[in-house]
Amino acid sequence: MLMTLWTSRRRRTAGLARQHGFTLIEVMVVVVILSILAAVVVPRIMDNPDKARVVKAKQDIRVLKNQLDLYRLHSFRYPTTEQGLEALVQKPTDAAHWQEGGYLDKLPKDPWGRLTNISAPANMAKLISTH
């Protein structure tokens, strides 16, 4: 009797020992779930750098606008198209009331690496990004 209990228990344990791996169906289900998650998450993550560049460009434009307005307060006009944003870094020859030290340390580039420039039609300054 003792021998039959031991043999019966041994057969059950041997059957359990064989079932340590995953079936092909289980692996495929996991792969499908991970693929669906990747399809949802990856576009959201990959889209963020473009949004960050746009936010930075808007912030840079606000800074340039404020410095151009300050230049206008001192000089009673915006820089001409010929002077461009360089008038905020180095004193133009015709600027009588220019802020000592300049309005900007250096000319900014937009987040895509292009220099920002201004165009001054009539009495209005318009910021543009050069191509």
Coordinates of N, CA and C in Angstrom, one line a residue:
M1 N 0.8 -1.2 0.0 CA 0.0 0.0 0.0 C 0.9 1.3 0.0
L2 N 1.9 1.3 0.8 CA 2.8 2.4 0.9 C 3.5 2.6 -0.5
M3 N 3.8 1.5 -1.1 CA 4.4 1.6 -2.4 C 3.5 2.2 -3.5
T4 N 2.2 1.9 -3.5 CA 1.3 2.5 -4.4 C 1.1 4.0 -4.2
L5 N 1.1 4.4 -3.0 CA 1.0 5.9 -2.7 C 2.2 6.6 -3.2
W6 N 3.4 6.0 -3.0 CA 4.6 6.7 -3.4 C 4.6 6.7 -5.0
T7 N 4.2 5.7 -5.6 CA 4.2 5.6 -7.1 C 3.2 6.6 -7.7
S8 N 2.1 6.7 -7.1 CA 1.0 7.6 -7.5 C 1.5 9.0 -7.4
R9 N 2.1 9.4 -6.3 CA 2.6 10.7 -6.0 C 3.7 11.1 -7.0
R10 N 4.6 10.1 -7.3 CA 5.7 10.3 -8.2 C 5.1 10.6 -9.7
R11 N 4.1 9.9 -10.1 CA 3.5 10.1 -11.4 C 2.9 11.5 -11.5
R12 N 2.2 12.0 -10.4 CA 1.7 13.4 -10.4 C 2.8 14.4 -10.5
T13 N 3.8 14.2 -9.8 CA 4.9 15.2 -9.8 C 5.7 15.2 -11.1
A14 N 5.8 14.0 -11.7 CA 6.5 13.9 -13.0 C 5.6 14.7 -14.0
G15 N 4.3 14.6 -14.0 CA 3.5 15.3 -14.9 C 3.5 16.8 -14.7
L16 N 3.7 17.3 -13.5 CA 3.8 18.7 -13.3 C 5.2 19.2 -13.7
A17 N 6.2 18.4 -13.6 CA 7.5 18.8 -14.0 C 7.6 19.1 -15.5
R18 N 6.8 18.5 -16.3 CA 6.8 18.7 -17.7 C 6.1 19.9 -18.1
Q19 N 5.3 20.6 -17.3 CA 4.5 21.7 -17.7 C 5.1 23.0 -17.2
H20 N 6.4 23.2 -17.3 CA 7.0 24.4 -16.9 C 7.1 25.5 -18.0
G21 N 6.9 25.1 -19.2 CA 7.1 26.1 -20.3 C 5.7 26.7 -20.7
F22 N 5.8 27.6 -21.7 CA 4.6 28.3 -22.3 C 4.2 27.6 -23.6
T23 N 3.0 27.6 -23.9 CA 2.5 27.1 -25.2 C 2.7 28.2 -26.2
L24 N 2.6 27.8 -27.4 CA 2.7 28.7 -28.6 C 1.6 29.7 -28.5
I25 N 0.4 29.3 -28.2 CA -0.8 30.2 -28.1 C -0.5 31.3 -27.0
E26 N 0.0 30.9 -25.9 CA 0.2 31.8 -24.8 C 1.2 32.9 -25.2
V27 N 2.3 32.5 -25.9 CA 3.3 33.4 -26.4 C 2.8 34.3 -27.4
M28 N 2.0 33.8 -28.3 CA 1.4 34.6 -29.4 C 0.4 35.7 -28.8
V29 N -0.4 35.3 -27.8 CA -1.3 36.2 -27.1 C -0.5 37.4 -26.5
V30 N 0.6 37.1 -25.8 CA 1.5 38.1 -25.2 C 2.0 39.0 -26.3
V31 N 2.5 38.5 -27.4 CA 3.1 39.3 -28.5 C 2.0 40.2 -29.1
V32 N 0.8 39.7 -29.3 CA -0.3 40.6 -29.8 C -0.6 41.7 -28.8
I33 N -0.7 41.4 -27.5 CA -1.0 42.4 -26.5 C 0.1 43.5 -26.5
L34 N 1.4 43.1 -26.6 CA 2.5 44.0 -26.6 C 2.5 44.9 -27.9
S35 N 2.1 44.3 -29.0 CA 2.0 45.0 -30.3 C 0.9 46.1 -30.2
I36 N -0.2 45.7 -29.6 CA -1.3 46.7 -29.5 C -0.8 47.9 -28.6
L37 N -0.2 47.6 -27.5 CA 0.3 48.6 -26.6 C 1.3 49.5 -27.3
A38 N 2.2 48.9 -28.1 CA 3.2 49.7 -28.8 C 2.6 50.6 -29.8
A39 N 1.6 50.1 -30.5 CA 0.9 50.9 -31.5 C 0.2 52.1 -30.9
V40 N -0.3 52.0 -29.7 CA -0.9 53.1 -29.0 C 0.1 54.1 -28.4
V41 N 1.1 53.5 -27.8 CA 2.0 54.4 -27.0 C 3.1 55.1 -27.8
V42 N 3.7 54.4 -28.8 CA 4.8 54.9 -29.5 C 4.4 56.2 -30.3
P43 N 3.3 56.3 -31.0 CA 3.0 57.5 -31.7 C 2.9 58.7 -30.7
R44 N 2.4 58.5 -29.5 CA 2.3 59.6 -28.5 C 3.7 60.0 -28.1
I45 N 4.6 59.1 -27.9 CA 5.9 59.4 -27.5 C 6.7 60.1 -28.6
M46 N 6.6 59.6 -29.8 CA 7.3 60.1 -30.9 C 6.8 61.5 -31.4
D47 N 5.6 61.9 -31.0 CA 5.0 63.1 -31.4 C 5.5 64.3 -30.5
N48 N 5.9 64.0 -29.3 CA 6.3 65.0 -28.3 C 7.5 65.8 -28.7
P49 N 8.5 65.3 -29.4 CA 9.6 66.3 -29.8 C 9.1 67.4 -30.7
D50 N 8.2 67.1 -31.6 CA 7.7 68.1 -32.5 C 6.9 69.1 -31.7
K51 N 6.1 68.7 -30.8 CA 5.3 69.6 -29.9 C 6.3 70.5 -29.1
A52 N 7.3 69.9 -28.6 CA 8.3 70.7 -27.8 C 9.0 71.7 -28.7
R53 N 9.3 71.4 -29.9 CA 9.9 72.4 -30.8 C 9.0 73.5 -31.1
V54 N 7.7 73.2 -31.3 CA 6.7 74.3 -31.5 C 6.6 75.2 -30.3
V55 N 6.6 74.6 -29.1 CA 6.5 75.4 -27.9 C 7.7 76.3 -27.7
K56 N 8.9 75.7 -28.0 CA 10.1 76.5 -27.9 C 10.1 77.6 -28.9
A57 N 9.7 77.4 -30.1 CA 9.6 78.4 -31.1 C 8.7 79.6 -30.7
K58 N 7.5 79.2 -30.1 CA 6.6 80.3 -29.7 C 7.3 81.1 -28.5
Q59 N 7.9 80.4 -27.6 CA 8.6 81.1 -26.5 C 9.7 82.0 -27.1
D60 N 10.5 81.5 -28.0 CA 11.6 82.4 -28.6 C 11.0 83.6 -29.3
I61 N 9.8 83.4 -30.0 CA 9.2 84.5 -30.7 C 8.7 85.6 -29.6
R62 N 8.2 85.1 -28.5 CA 7.8 86.1 -27.4 C 9.0 86.8 -26.9
V63 N 10.1 86.2 -26.7 CA 11.3 86.9 -26.2 C 11.8 87.9 -27.3
L64 N 11.8 87.5 -28.6 CA 12.2 88.4 -29.6 C 11.3 89.6 -29.7
K65 N 10.0 89.4 -29.6 CA 9.0 90.5 -29.6 C 9.2 91.4 -28.5
N66 N 9.5 90.9 -27.3 CA 9.7 91.8 -26.1 C 11.0 92.6 -26.3
Q67 N 12.0 92.0 -26.8 CA 13.3 92.7 -27.1 C 13.1 93.7 -28.2
L68 N 12.4 93.4 -29.2 CA 12.1 94.4 -30.3 C 11.3 95.5 -29.8
D69 N 10.3 95.3 -28.9 CA 9.6 96.4 -28.3 C 10.4 97.2 -27.4
L70 N 11.4 96.7 -26.7 CA 12.3 97.4 -25.9 C 13.2 98.3 -26.8
Y71 N 13.7 97.7 -27.9 CA 14.5 98.4 -28.8 C 13.7 99.6 -29.4
R72 N 12.4 99.4 -29.7 CA 11.6 100.5 -30.2 C 11.4 101.6 -29.1
L73 N 11.3 101.2 -27.8 CA 11.1 102.2 -26.8 C 12.4 103.1 -26.7
H74 N 13.5 102.5 -26.9 CA 14.8 103.3 -26.9 C 15.1 104.1 -28.2
S75 N 14.7 103.5 -29.3 CA 15.1 104.1 -30.6 C 13.9 104.7 -31.3
F76 N 12.7 104.6 -30.8 CA 11.5 105.1 -31.4 C 11.1 104.5 -32.7
R77 N 11.7 103.4 -33.0 CA 11.3 102.6 -34.2 C 11.9 101.2 -34.1
Y78 N 11.4 100.3 -34.9 CA 11.9 98.9 -35.0 C 13.1 98.9 -35.8
P79 N 14.0 97.9 -35.7 CA 15.1 97.8 -36.7 C 14.6 97.6 -38.1
T80 N 15.3 98.2 -39.1 CA 14.9 98.0 -40.5 C 15.2 96.6 -40.9
T81 N 14.7 96.3 -42.1 CA 14.9 94.9 -42.6 C 16.4 94.7 -42.9
E82 N 17.1 95.7 -43.3 CA 18.5 95.6 -43.6 C 19.3 95.3 -42.3
Q83 N 18.8 96.0 -41.2 CA 19.5 95.8 -39.9 C 19.2 94.4 -39.3
G84 N 18.0 94.0 -39.5 CA 17.5 92.7 -39.0 C 17.7 92.6 -37.5
L85 N 17.7 91.3 -37.0 CA 17.9 91.1 -35.6 C 19.3 91.4 -35.1
E86 N 20.2 91.6 -36.0 CA 21.6 91.9 -35.7 C 21.6 93.2 -34.9
A87 N 20.6 94.1 -35.1 CA 20.5 95.3 -34.3 C 20.2 95.1 -32.9
L88 N 19.7 93.9 -32.5 CA 19.5 93.6 -31.1 C 20.8 93.1 -30.4
V89 N 21.8 92.7 -31.2 CA 23.1 92.2 -30.7 C 24.2 93.2 -30.8
Q90 N 24.3 93.9 -31.9 CA 25.3 94.9 -32.1 C 24.7 96.3 -32.4
K91 N 25.2 97.3 -31.9 CA 24.6 98.7 -32.1 C 24.7 99.1 -33.6
P92 N 23.6 99.4 -34.2 CA 23.6 99.9 -35.5 C 24.2 101.3 -35.6
T93 N 24.7 101.7 -36.7 CA 25.4 103.0 -36.8 C 24.4 104.2 -36.6
D94 N 23.2 104.0 -36.9 CA 22.2 105.1 -36.8 C 21.4 105.1 -35.5
A95 N 21.8 104.2 -34.6 CA 21.0 104.1 -33.3 C 21.6 105.0 -32.3
A96 N 20.8 106.1 -31.9 CA 21.2 107.1 -31.0 C 21.1 106.6 -29.5
H97 N 20.0 105.9 -29.3 CA 19.7 105.5 -27.9 C 19.6 104.0 -27.9
W98 N 20.7 103.3 -27.8 CA 20.8 101.9 -27.9 C 21.2 101.4 -26.5
Q99 N 20.6 100.3 -26.0 CA 20.9 99.8 -24.7 C 22.3 99.3 -24.6
E100 N 23.0 99.7 -23.6 CA 24.4 99.3 -23.4 C 24.4 97.8 -23.1
G101 N 25.2 97.0 -23.9 CA 25.3 95.6 -23.7 C 24.4 94.9 -24.7
G102 N 23.5 95.6 -25.4 CA 22.7 94.9 -26.3 C 21.4 94.4 -25.8
Y103 N 20.5 93.9 -26.6 CA 19.2 93.4 -26.2 C 19.2 91.9 -26.2
L104 N 20.1 91.3 -27.0 CA 20.3 89.8 -27.0 C 21.8 89.5 -26.9
D105 N 22.2 88.4 -26.3 CA 23.6 88.0 -26.3 C 24.0 87.5 -27.7
K106 N 23.2 86.8 -28.4 CA 23.5 86.2 -29.7 C 22.2 86.1 -30.5
L107 N 22.4 85.9 -31.8 CA 21.2 85.7 -32.6 C 20.7 84.3 -32.4
P108 N 19.4 84.2 -32.2 CA 18.8 82.9 -31.9 C 18.6 82.1 -33.2
K109 N 18.6 80.8 -33.0 CA 18.2 79.9 -34.1 C 16.9 79.3 -33.7
D110 N 16.0 79.0 -34.7 CA 14.8 78.3 -34.3 C 15.0 76.9 -33.9
P111 N 14.1 76.1 -33.4 CA 14.3 74.8 -32.9 C 14.7 73.8 -34.0
W112 N 14.5 74.2 -35.3 CA 14.9 73.3 -36.4 C 16.3 73.7 -37.0
G113 N 17.0 74.7 -36.3 CA 18.3 75.0 -36.7 C 18.5 76.1 -37.7
R114 N 17.4 76.8 -38.0 CA 17.5 77.9 -39.0 C 17.6 79.2 -38.2
L115 N 18.2 80.2 -38.8 CA 18.3 81.5 -38.2 C 17.0 82.2 -38.3
T116 N 16.6 82.9 -37.3 CA 15.4 83.7 -37.3 C 15.7 85.1 -37.8
N117 N 14.9 85.7 -38.6 CA 15.1 87.0 -39.2 C 13.8 87.8 -39.1
I118 N 13.9 89.1 -39.3 CA 12.7 89.9 -39.4 C 12.6 90.6 -40.7
S119 N 11.4 90.9 -41.0 CA 11.0 91.6 -42.2 C 10.2 92.8 -41.7
A120 N 10.5 94.0 -42.2 CA 9.8 95.2 -41.7 C 9.1 95.9 -42.8
P121 N 7.9 95.4 -43.3 CA 7.1 96.2 -44.3 C 6.4 97.4 -43.6
A122 N 6.5 98.5 -44.2 CA 5.9 99.8 -43.7 C 6.4 100.0 -42.2
N123 N 5.4 100.1 -41.3 CA 5.7 100.4 -39.9 C 5.6 99.2 -39.0
M124 N 5.5 98.0 -39.6 CA 5.3 96.8 -38.9 C 6.4 95.8 -39.0
A125 N 6.9 95.3 -37.9 CA 7.9 94.3 -37.9 C 7.2 92.9 -37.9
K126 N 7.7 92.0 -38.7 CA 7.1 90.7 -38.8 C 8.2 89.7 -38.6
L127 N 8.1 88.7 -37.7 CA 9.2 87.7 -37.5 C 9.0 86.6 -38.5
I128 N 10.1 86.2 -39.1 CA 10.0 85.1 -40.1 C 11.2 84.2 -39.8
S129 N 11.1 82.9 -40.2 CA 12.2 82.0 -40.1 C 12.7 81.8 -41.5
T130 N 14.1 81.9 -41.6 CA 14.7 81.8 -42.9 C 14.8 80.3 -43.3
H131 N 14.8 80.1 -44.6 CA 14.8 78.7 -45.1 C 16.2 78.4 -45.6

